[in-house]
Amino acid sequence: MTKIAFPLDALARMHELAASHADESCAVGFVQPASPSGLFGQRRYVVQALEPVPHEAYQRRTPERVSLTSEFILAVSNRARAAGAGIALLHTHPGANGLDGFSPVDDAGEMPLADYFGGRLREQAHFAGVVTHSNLHLRELGCGPSVIPMGVGPTVHIYGVQPSIAHSDLRYDRQVRAFGQAGQARLRDVRVAIVGAGGTGSFIAHELAHLGIGHLLLIDHDTVDTSNLNRLLGTTPADVGLPKVAVAQRAVLAINPQMQCEVVASDVVDVTVAARLLGADFIFGCTDSMASRAVINQIAYQYLIPAIDMGVAIHVREGRIASVTGRVQMLSPGLGCLVCADGLDGQQVRWELMSAAQRRADPYFENASIPQPAVMPLNGVVTSAAVAMFLSALTGYPGDARLLHYDGVRSAIRPQLLAPRPGCIVCSGEGALARGDAWGLPVRMGPGHG
Amino acid sequence: MGPTDLHVERLRAREPELQLRSLPDGSQLISIPTVALPTGWNKPSTAVHLITPQGYPFAQPDCFWADPDLRLSSGALPQNAALTTPIPHLPGQAALWFSWHLQVWNAARDDLLTWLTVIRQRLARPV
Ligand SMILES: [Zn+2]
Ligand SMILES: [Zn+2]
């Protein structure tokens, strides 16, 4: 079924208007397709710049019906054409007892708008929605089929999903007691991607398999090395030389044979591999590559696919451990991104995106392949914090922080606030936010890298 | 569309003459035909060519190119410059390579105007 993702704060404003304003209120947003290859048979769209309609654009506004001026409709149509976007037209059903769904008045009013936008913006997809104080119904404009709306922000709200977990399944009994049938159903339905199947990625994969995640995509271009065996959860000496994703896949299927687990033994910074991520609903960034981080960071905001990025580091100076640190950061609309956090090294991204030939030709390329210290418990602390954050975003499990710092020397995990920078090239409306396929990703275009 | 296009348009507002070429690896070659030079060079102006690498602006720009016949007024090659490194993907187009690097780069703050300012500062010193 088609999914359509909105920045959560824009939807929250509409719920608030439905609760607080006696008359119906409208909002208009711009729709971009968000999955070029229709992965998993899903179609996805993202909605950009969803704003309540200004006061003067209402022709008529009562508690039961609303209409907009033709000048406003024309201006919206022109803006959409310039952006190559479709239209999302939402209106509220006000009050605690507002009709929870489309009314016959809505059906009648929608057809002329469908003709109008369908005629003027023929190539684009258009949607109509009804917002109550707590719910959202969405369908293709012109009384078309329903689509699944999602609000994506510090939490992920999926509207209208029916929990359907077999009560006889004792396997998740203790979790259902914590986050309910609905929470467990969400874990089963969500499509999760893990980028990097190394020290942190292997932990995340194991925990997700135990939690009952139904769909997992693992991406890593690397193979298991003898020096990885100290920290790749689930590996044995016999795995040396195998792709890391194959080892992780074997482990998660042993834990949870019901899981659908796909693997890609390739680098996520390649354009075709990055495209695979667009079928996911949630991404874990378990990579120490700066270029991969730049790709995941942009996908999170451009495609409204939330991600949790993590990093671990042990610094040894003069033979002594000077610091043991971890960072877990959720990337999603309303939260500051990795650019806002000064978390991307521009020189490193440039080198990582070069082809092998380009690196050889670059007289300043520094091969940063000196092995860094790595121990399993640090990865365990950081990844468990990341999975708990994921549960908090998806199921209502507690834990509001979306940026955590672990200081292993002081044995402390501290939450931190990171405000998005106004005008940020990634996480703001002037940047990549909800651009979908209309923008490109910071990927390596051609084949033949190394 | 993407961040590179936004930054190119921002630069074009300041440098209306700029020319843009897409290179095969997805990077962009930006050429500014006329950049004025102070005394100390062998000519009053030069073209400047710079590249937005793949992954720009998260990947930072590096090095630039000028007219192949640009020299100091003494006739000597400028410091950190050579004719041996052509513009990527354009081996046939003669250009003088300047091995010149950004000290700081932050995708949240910096853009092609930043980079051009750094290039102009280099060209302001005929050494
Ligand atoms: Zn209605
Ligand atoms: Zn940002």
XYZ file of C-alpha atoms and ligand atoms in Angstrom:
579
model
C 0.000 0.000 0.000
C 1.152 3.526 -0.738
C 2.806 5.371 2.152
C 3.047 9.111 2.442
C 5.352 10.735 4.992
C 4.928 14.190 6.519
C 7.236 16.043 8.875
C 5.621 15.384 12.255
C 5.574 19.012 13.392
C 3.471 20.066 10.384
C 0.862 17.428 11.249
C 0.949 18.399 14.936
C -0.036 21.954 13.954
C -3.051 20.574 12.059
C -4.153 18.355 14.967
C -3.860 21.420 17.188
C -6.007 23.466 14.779
C -8.632 20.680 14.733
C -8.688 20.721 18.528
C -8.663 24.472 19.065
C -10.355 26.169 16.093
C -14.149 25.896 15.845
C -14.177 26.257 12.046
C -12.613 23.874 9.606
C -8.997 24.697 8.716
C -7.061 23.802 5.578
C -3.406 23.113 4.889
C -1.585 22.688 1.596
C 1.675 20.819 1.050
C 3.730 19.722 -1.942
C 4.106 16.053 -2.793
C 7.260 14.450 -4.163
C 7.733 10.795 -5.079
C 10.230 9.161 -2.753
C 11.096 5.731 -4.062
C 12.347 5.540 -7.616
C 12.328 1.767 -7.824
C 9.160 1.003 -5.863
C 11.063 -1.295 -3.525
C 9.149 -3.986 -1.647
C 6.206 -3.186 -3.930
C 5.580 -0.018 -1.935
C 5.067 3.404 -3.342
C 6.223 6.244 -1.139
C 5.756 9.972 -1.232
C 6.965 12.786 0.983
C 5.156 16.042 1.677
C 7.066 19.274 1.775
C 6.155 22.670 3.202
C 2.772 21.659 4.646
C 1.397 24.956 5.961
C -2.004 26.050 7.246
C -3.788 28.141 4.619
C -3.619 31.884 5.417
C -6.759 33.624 6.639
C -7.352 35.644 3.461
C -7.328 32.520 1.252
C -10.615 31.245 2.696
C -13.668 31.986 0.605
C -15.917 30.383 3.164
C -15.084 28.918 6.565
C -17.623 27.316 8.921
C -17.544 24.370 11.386
C -19.024 22.106 8.660
C -17.416 23.196 5.430
C -14.694 25.262 3.936
C -13.710 26.569 0.521
C -10.669 28.407 -0.788
C -10.431 31.327 -3.217
C -9.657 30.545 -6.826
C -6.681 32.958 -6.681
C -5.160 30.883 -3.886
C -5.773 27.603 -5.722
C -4.126 29.042 -8.828
C -1.096 30.248 -6.831
C -0.721 26.807 -5.239
C -0.920 25.167 -8.632
C 1.781 27.472 -10.010
C 4.092 26.827 -7.067
C 3.614 23.076 -7.458
C 4.381 23.279 -11.164
C 7.593 25.203 -10.490
C 8.653 22.567 -7.946
C 7.561 19.617 -10.095
C 5.357 18.575 -7.184
C 1.858 17.287 -6.586
C -0.609 18.734 -4.070
C -1.644 17.479 -0.639
C -4.815 19.232 0.492
C -5.805 18.650 4.116
C -8.736 19.974 6.083
C -9.777 19.557 9.697
C -12.940 18.164 11.194
C -12.956 20.295 14.317
C -13.706 19.398 17.911
C -13.546 16.274 20.033
C -16.467 14.748 18.111
C -15.507 15.764 14.578
C -16.353 13.143 11.931
C -13.432 10.702 11.886
C -13.242 10.292 8.125
C -14.389 11.811 4.830
C -17.944 13.176 4.630
C -20.322 13.290 1.624
C -19.601 17.041 1.532
C -15.905 16.212 1.202
C -16.614 13.743 -1.626
C -18.603 16.338 -3.565
C -16.097 19.164 -3.011
C -13.090 17.053 -3.914
C -14.062 16.095 -7.472
C -13.720 19.576 -9.015
C -10.334 19.996 -7.296
C -9.211 16.611 -8.623
C -10.191 17.726 -12.144
C -8.428 21.050 -11.690
C -5.108 19.749 -10.340
C -5.262 16.591 -12.445
C -5.579 18.762 -15.549
C -2.966 21.345 -14.669
C -0.430 19.017 -13.020
C -1.017 15.878 -15.011
C 2.229 14.064 -14.163
C 1.945 14.418 -10.396
C 0.166 12.522 -7.625
C -2.334 14.504 -5.528
C -3.845 13.623 -2.167
C -6.686 14.754 0.083
C -6.787 14.384 3.847
C -9.067 14.796 6.842
C -7.407 15.753 10.117
C -9.136 15.331 13.466
C -7.663 16.234 16.840
C -5.893 12.862 16.888
C -6.297 11.103 13.553
C -5.487 11.570 9.879
C -7.205 9.967 6.891
C -5.618 10.285 3.506
C -6.631 9.222 0.015
C -5.739 9.966 -3.582
C -7.422 13.222 -4.579
C -10.797 12.593 -6.242
C -12.177 10.077 -3.692
C -9.424 7.619 -4.701
C -7.919 4.721 -2.742
C -6.699 5.228 0.825
C -3.001 5.631 1.529
C -1.068 5.189 4.795
C -0.009 8.512 6.293
C 3.034 8.742 8.550
C 4.281 11.596 10.670
C 8.059 11.506 10.929
C 9.964 13.449 13.566
C 11.536 12.651 16.931
C 8.863 9.958 17.068
C 7.291 8.105 14.156
C 3.524 8.072 14.009
C 1.874 5.620 11.612
C -1.858 6.232 11.326
C -4.538 3.583 11.123
C -2.439 0.439 11.596
C -4.405 -2.436 13.087
C -2.491 -4.549 15.589
C -2.764 -8.189 14.648
C -0.423 -10.364 16.654
C -1.491 -13.915 17.394
C -2.278 -14.102 21.102
C -0.953 -17.639 21.195
C 2.549 -16.440 20.307
C 4.318 -16.496 23.650
C 7.584 -15.537 22.119
C 6.929 -11.788 22.455
C 4.756 -12.046 25.566
C 7.149 -10.098 27.777
C 7.489 -7.343 25.179
C 3.743 -7.113 24.553
C 3.456 -6.591 28.314
C 5.805 -3.614 27.872
C 4.655 -1.936 24.659
C 1.342 -3.585 23.836
C 0.033 -5.492 20.829
C 0.199 -2.335 18.738
C 3.836 -1.736 19.606
C 4.770 -5.313 18.811
C 2.850 -5.188 15.516
C 4.785 -2.093 14.590
C 8.085 -3.867 15.164
C 6.885 -6.732 12.962
C 5.772 -4.376 10.163
C 8.614 -1.849 10.142
C 11.293 -2.278 7.481
C 14.672 -1.639 9.046
C 17.992 -1.191 7.270
C 21.378 -1.514 8.951
C 24.302 0.121 7.179
C 27.480 -1.541 8.387
C 27.622 -5.079 9.773
C 30.731 -4.617 11.889
C 31.293 -4.021 15.597
C 28.114 -2.017 16.166
C 26.005 -3.309 13.248
C 26.280 -6.956 14.357
C 24.929 -6.033 17.809
C 22.037 -4.061 16.319
C 21.135 -6.959 13.992
C 21.042 -9.453 16.864
C 18.911 -7.233 19.089
C 16.450 -6.473 16.285
C 16.090 -10.178 15.498
C 15.268 -10.935 19.138
C 12.796 -8.033 19.249
C 10.779 -9.510 16.369
C 11.576 -7.080 13.562
C 9.936 -8.552 10.459
C 12.027 -7.053 7.661
C 15.729 -6.344 7.729
C 18.106 -5.074 5.051
C 21.836 -5.410 5.794
C 24.395 -3.432 3.792
C 28.163 -3.828 4.143
C 30.864 -4.246 1.496
C 33.448 -5.813 3.821
C 34.492 -9.379 4.695
C 35.301 -10.830 8.121
C 38.944 -10.507 9.112
C 40.665 -12.397 11.958
C 41.077 -9.121 13.816
C 37.252 -8.605 13.663
C 36.496 -11.758 15.678
C 36.890 -9.947 19.016
C 33.836 -7.790 18.390
C 31.598 -9.153 15.616
C 28.764 -10.678 17.603
C 27.988 -14.196 16.380
C 31.190 -14.832 14.412
C 33.409 -17.890 14.667
C 36.945 -18.368 13.333
C 35.449 -20.300 10.408
C 33.768 -17.078 9.218
C 37.024 -15.347 8.293
C 36.813 -14.348 4.636
C 33.006 -14.430 4.436
C 31.023 -11.269 3.732
C 30.031 -9.610 7.020
C 26.435 -9.366 5.795
C 26.280 -13.133 5.171
C 27.440 -13.883 8.711
C 24.945 -11.417 10.182
C 22.146 -12.815 8.020
C 22.869 -16.355 9.203
C 22.735 -15.166 12.821
C 19.470 -13.213 12.585
C 17.686 -16.010 10.708
C 18.803 -18.509 13.369
C 17.308 -16.250 16.039
C 14.157 -15.439 14.085
C 13.391 -17.732 11.133
C 10.274 -15.697 10.301
C 12.311 -12.627 9.486
C 12.723 -11.479 5.895
C 16.396 -10.585 5.711
C 17.986 -9.168 2.569
C 21.672 -8.461 2.250
C 23.723 -6.244 -0.023
C 27.471 -6.889 0.034
C 28.362 -3.515 -1.403
C 29.138 0.068 -0.436
C 26.209 2.325 0.464
C 27.881 5.364 -1.117
C 27.338 3.831 -4.565
C 24.272 5.301 -6.173
C 22.460 1.996 -6.780
C 23.143 0.714 -3.260
C 22.004 3.956 -1.624
C 18.742 3.602 -3.576
C 18.087 0.307 -1.772
C 17.765 2.240 1.483
C 14.749 4.130 0.149
C 12.543 1.090 0.731
C 13.285 1.174 4.468
C 11.190 2.829 7.171
C 14.085 3.194 9.578
C 17.881 3.139 9.191
C 20.676 2.324 11.625
C 23.977 3.943 10.637
C 26.653 1.578 11.987
C 29.542 2.732 9.873
C 32.739 4.626 10.558
C 32.791 6.036 7.035
C 32.114 9.765 6.777
C 30.724 9.473 3.242
C 28.197 6.811 4.341
C 27.173 9.117 7.175
C 26.616 11.961 4.702
C 24.372 9.693 2.593
C 22.334 8.397 5.554
C 22.051 11.913 6.998
C 20.582 13.262 3.784
C 18.221 10.306 3.220
C 16.806 10.769 6.727
C 15.626 14.302 5.932
C 15.171 14.213 2.164
C 13.075 11.032 2.217
C 11.720 11.296 5.781
C 13.261 7.927 6.670
C 14.478 8.387 10.243
C 17.932 7.114 11.096
C 20.013 6.538 14.194
C 23.703 7.172 13.665
C 26.234 5.968 16.195
C 29.934 6.240 16.787
C 32.396 4.753 19.250
C 36.002 5.639 19.942
C 38.731 4.610 22.360
C 41.715 6.937 22.432
C 45.011 5.629 23.694
C 47.797 8.086 24.475
C 51.233 7.009 25.620
C 50.045 3.503 26.318
C 47.076 4.527 28.470
C 43.391 4.810 27.679
C 42.664 8.537 27.578
C 38.995 8.359 26.630
C 36.212 5.887 25.887
C 33.335 7.592 24.144
C 30.142 6.757 22.316
C 27.549 8.842 20.522
C 24.006 7.928 19.494
C 22.130 10.482 17.397
C 18.728 10.243 15.812
C 18.384 11.999 12.456
C 14.801 12.968 11.702
C 12.803 16.123 10.906
C 12.761 18.476 13.882
C 16.119 17.189 15.131
C 19.454 18.734 14.199
C 21.362 16.703 11.596
C 25.009 15.635 11.382
C 25.884 18.873 9.571
C 24.298 20.849 12.423
C 26.366 18.750 14.845
C 29.599 19.473 12.894
C 29.801 15.708 12.559
C 31.086 15.398 8.980
C 34.743 15.854 7.993
C 34.754 17.435 4.520
C 38.214 16.192 3.562
C 37.379 12.645 4.671
C 34.088 12.625 2.735
C 35.932 13.828 -0.366
C 38.549 11.075 -0.167
C 36.012 8.359 0.548
C 33.911 9.282 -2.479
C 36.873 9.218 -4.868
C 37.496 6.246 -7.083
C 40.652 4.218 -6.468
C 42.213 5.863 -9.529
C 41.327 9.333 -8.274
C 42.878 8.552 -4.885
C 46.067 7.366 -6.532
C 46.179 10.617 -8.486
C 45.577 12.774 -5.396
C 48.981 13.705 -3.986
C 47.506 14.532 -0.576
C 45.450 11.411 0.020
C 46.152 10.073 3.488
C 45.339 6.433 3.941
C 43.614 6.435 7.306
C 43.599 2.671 7.725
C 45.555 2.516 10.984
C 43.524 0.122 13.179
C 41.827 1.880 16.062
C 41.301 0.200 19.428
C 37.920 -1.533 19.697
C 36.359 -3.648 22.433
C 33.017 -5.363 22.565
C 31.409 -3.861 25.708
C 31.730 -0.291 24.393
C 29.874 -1.372 21.249
C 27.294 -3.102 23.447
C 26.606 -0.007 25.550
C 26.246 2.258 22.529
C 24.172 -0.102 20.393
C 21.785 -0.984 23.202
C 21.249 2.726 23.787
C 20.561 3.065 20.051
C 18.012 0.228 19.992
C 16.289 1.648 23.082
C 16.085 5.014 21.264
C 14.555 3.236 18.252
C 11.928 1.616 20.516
C 11.201 4.994 22.043
C 10.700 6.577 18.620
C 8.493 3.764 17.352
C 6.565 2.214 20.241
C 6.341 4.730 23.055
C 8.984 2.914 25.121
C 10.404 5.605 27.432
C 13.450 7.708 26.674
C 13.013 11.146 25.115
C 16.640 11.926 24.339
C 17.591 11.770 20.675
C 21.275 12.551 21.161
C 23.296 10.652 23.765
C 26.929 10.815 24.755
C 28.593 7.963 26.609
C 31.694 8.680 28.618
C 33.279 5.387 29.560
C 35.869 6.981 31.834
C 33.160 8.528 33.997
C 30.679 5.670 33.382
C 27.971 8.135 32.358
C 25.444 8.471 29.561
C 24.282 12.024 29.068
C 21.471 13.340 26.880
C 22.186 16.452 24.863
C 19.983 18.849 22.922
C 20.919 19.782 19.380
C 18.773 22.426 17.742
C 18.550 22.302 13.937
C 20.410 25.220 12.364
C 18.087 27.569 10.486
C 18.699 27.265 6.750
C 20.739 24.043 7.112
C 21.460 22.548 3.687
C 20.154 19.163 4.884
C 17.598 19.412 7.674
C 15.799 22.706 6.911
C 13.053 23.480 4.421
C 15.592 25.442 2.350
C 17.736 22.318 2.273
C 16.999 18.673 1.537
C 14.004 18.315 3.868
C 11.214 16.315 2.162
C 12.586 16.898 -1.365
C 12.259 13.200 -2.189
C 13.406 12.275 -5.680
C 13.539 15.948 -6.682
C 17.038 16.141 -5.158
C 20.081 13.972 -5.681
C 22.052 12.238 -2.917
C 25.762 12.766 -2.112
C 26.750 9.439 -3.671
C 29.395 8.041 -5.981
C 27.875 7.940 -9.449
C 29.870 5.605 -11.615
C 30.999 2.011 -11.203
C 34.645 1.054 -10.834
C 35.553 2.267 -7.376
C 37.877 0.562 -4.958
C 18.641 19.450 -8.074
C 20.514 19.448 -4.832
C 22.852 21.450 -2.622
C 25.401 21.935 -5.412
C 22.804 23.614 -7.637
C 21.773 25.963 -4.829
C 25.378 26.950 -4.213
C 26.114 27.359 -7.928
C 23.132 29.702 -8.276
C 24.334 31.657 -5.244
C 27.752 32.003 -6.898
C 26.200 32.918 -10.256
C 24.382 35.822 -8.615
C 27.849 37.230 -7.776
C 29.650 35.936 -10.887
C 27.127 36.155 -13.748
C 29.707 35.030 -16.318
C 30.368 31.657 -14.742
C 30.213 28.559 -16.908
C 29.217 25.149 -15.655
C 30.181 21.720 -16.945
C 29.121 18.347 -15.573
C 32.033 15.907 -15.401
C 31.534 12.154 -15.888
C 31.961 11.244 -12.198
C 29.122 13.550 -11.145
C 31.340 16.433 -10.112
C 30.862 19.917 -11.588
C 33.481 22.114 -13.196
C 32.861 25.822 -12.647
C 34.795 28.292 -14.761
C 34.921 32.006 -14.089
C 36.327 33.562 -17.280
C 37.764 36.752 -15.826
C 39.238 37.188 -12.377
C 41.191 40.421 -12.004
C 44.808 40.139 -10.805
C 46.970 42.696 -8.971
C 50.362 43.784 -10.278
C 53.022 41.142 -9.866
C 51.491 38.776 -12.408
C 52.244 38.654 -16.142
C 48.643 39.546 -17.064
C 45.838 41.662 -15.653
C 43.341 38.802 -15.303
C 42.931 35.040 -15.585
C 40.228 32.459 -15.865
C 39.676 30.370 -12.733
C 38.393 26.786 -12.794
C 37.167 25.064 -9.651
C 35.423 21.777 -8.985
C 32.581 20.767 -6.709
C 33.508 17.167 -5.915
C 31.072 14.273 -5.670
C 29.346 14.561 -2.341
C 29.708 18.365 -2.255
C 29.176 20.238 0.087
C 29.791 17.415 2.585
C 32.892 16.709 0.553
C 34.940 19.897 0.471
C 36.497 21.435 -2.663
C 40.259 21.227 -3.173
C 42.741 22.826 -5.590
C 41.940 25.109 -8.531
C 43.175 25.895 -12.044
C 44.005 29.114 -13.910
C 45.133 30.130 -17.423
C 48.009 27.917 -18.612
C 50.135 30.975 -19.444
C 49.693 32.639 -16.050
C 53.102 33.440 -14.523
C 54.588 35.877 -12.054
C 55.758 39.107 -13.727
C 59.315 37.708 -13.462
C 58.190 34.899 -15.777
C 58.512 32.271 -13.017
C 55.849 29.731 -12.104
C 53.965 30.683 -8.959
C 54.549 28.670 -5.760
C 52.566 25.444 -5.359
C 51.513 25.595 -9.002
C 52.303 23.287 -11.913
C 51.270 22.419 -15.442
C 51.451 18.687 -14.748
C 48.020 18.174 -13.174
C 45.223 18.732 -15.694
C 41.628 19.453 -14.794
C 40.066 16.028 -14.014
C 38.454 14.405 -17.074
C 39.817 17.186 -19.311
C 43.433 16.142 -19.998
C 43.439 18.040 -23.282
C 42.588 21.414 -21.778
C 45.798 23.102 -20.697
C 45.521 24.838 -17.335
C 47.808 25.904 -14.504
C 47.113 23.800 -11.398
C 47.259 25.447 -7.994
C 47.752 23.035 -5.133
C 45.692 25.060 -2.716
C 43.565 23.788 0.154
C 40.872 24.950 2.504
C 41.962 25.140 6.128
C 38.426 24.906 7.462
C 35.242 23.774 5.792
C 31.813 23.316 7.250
C 28.897 22.344 5.045
C 26.532 24.221 7.340
C 28.304 27.535 6.809
C 30.547 27.426 3.770
C 29.700 27.474 0.086
C 31.317 28.240 -3.277
C 31.607 31.912 -2.357
C 33.808 30.837 0.571
C 35.994 28.796 -1.751
C 36.234 31.546 -4.358
C 37.224 34.002 -1.625
C 40.060 31.661 -0.593
C 41.136 31.387 -4.255
C 41.062 35.167 -4.683
C 43.172 35.560 -1.545
C 45.766 33.249 -3.085
C 45.760 35.186 -6.356
C 46.009 38.487 -4.471
C 49.532 37.412 -3.464
C 51.737 37.139 -6.570
C 54.313 34.708 -5.190
Zn -14.575 17.301 5.597
Zn 21.123 20.279 9.784
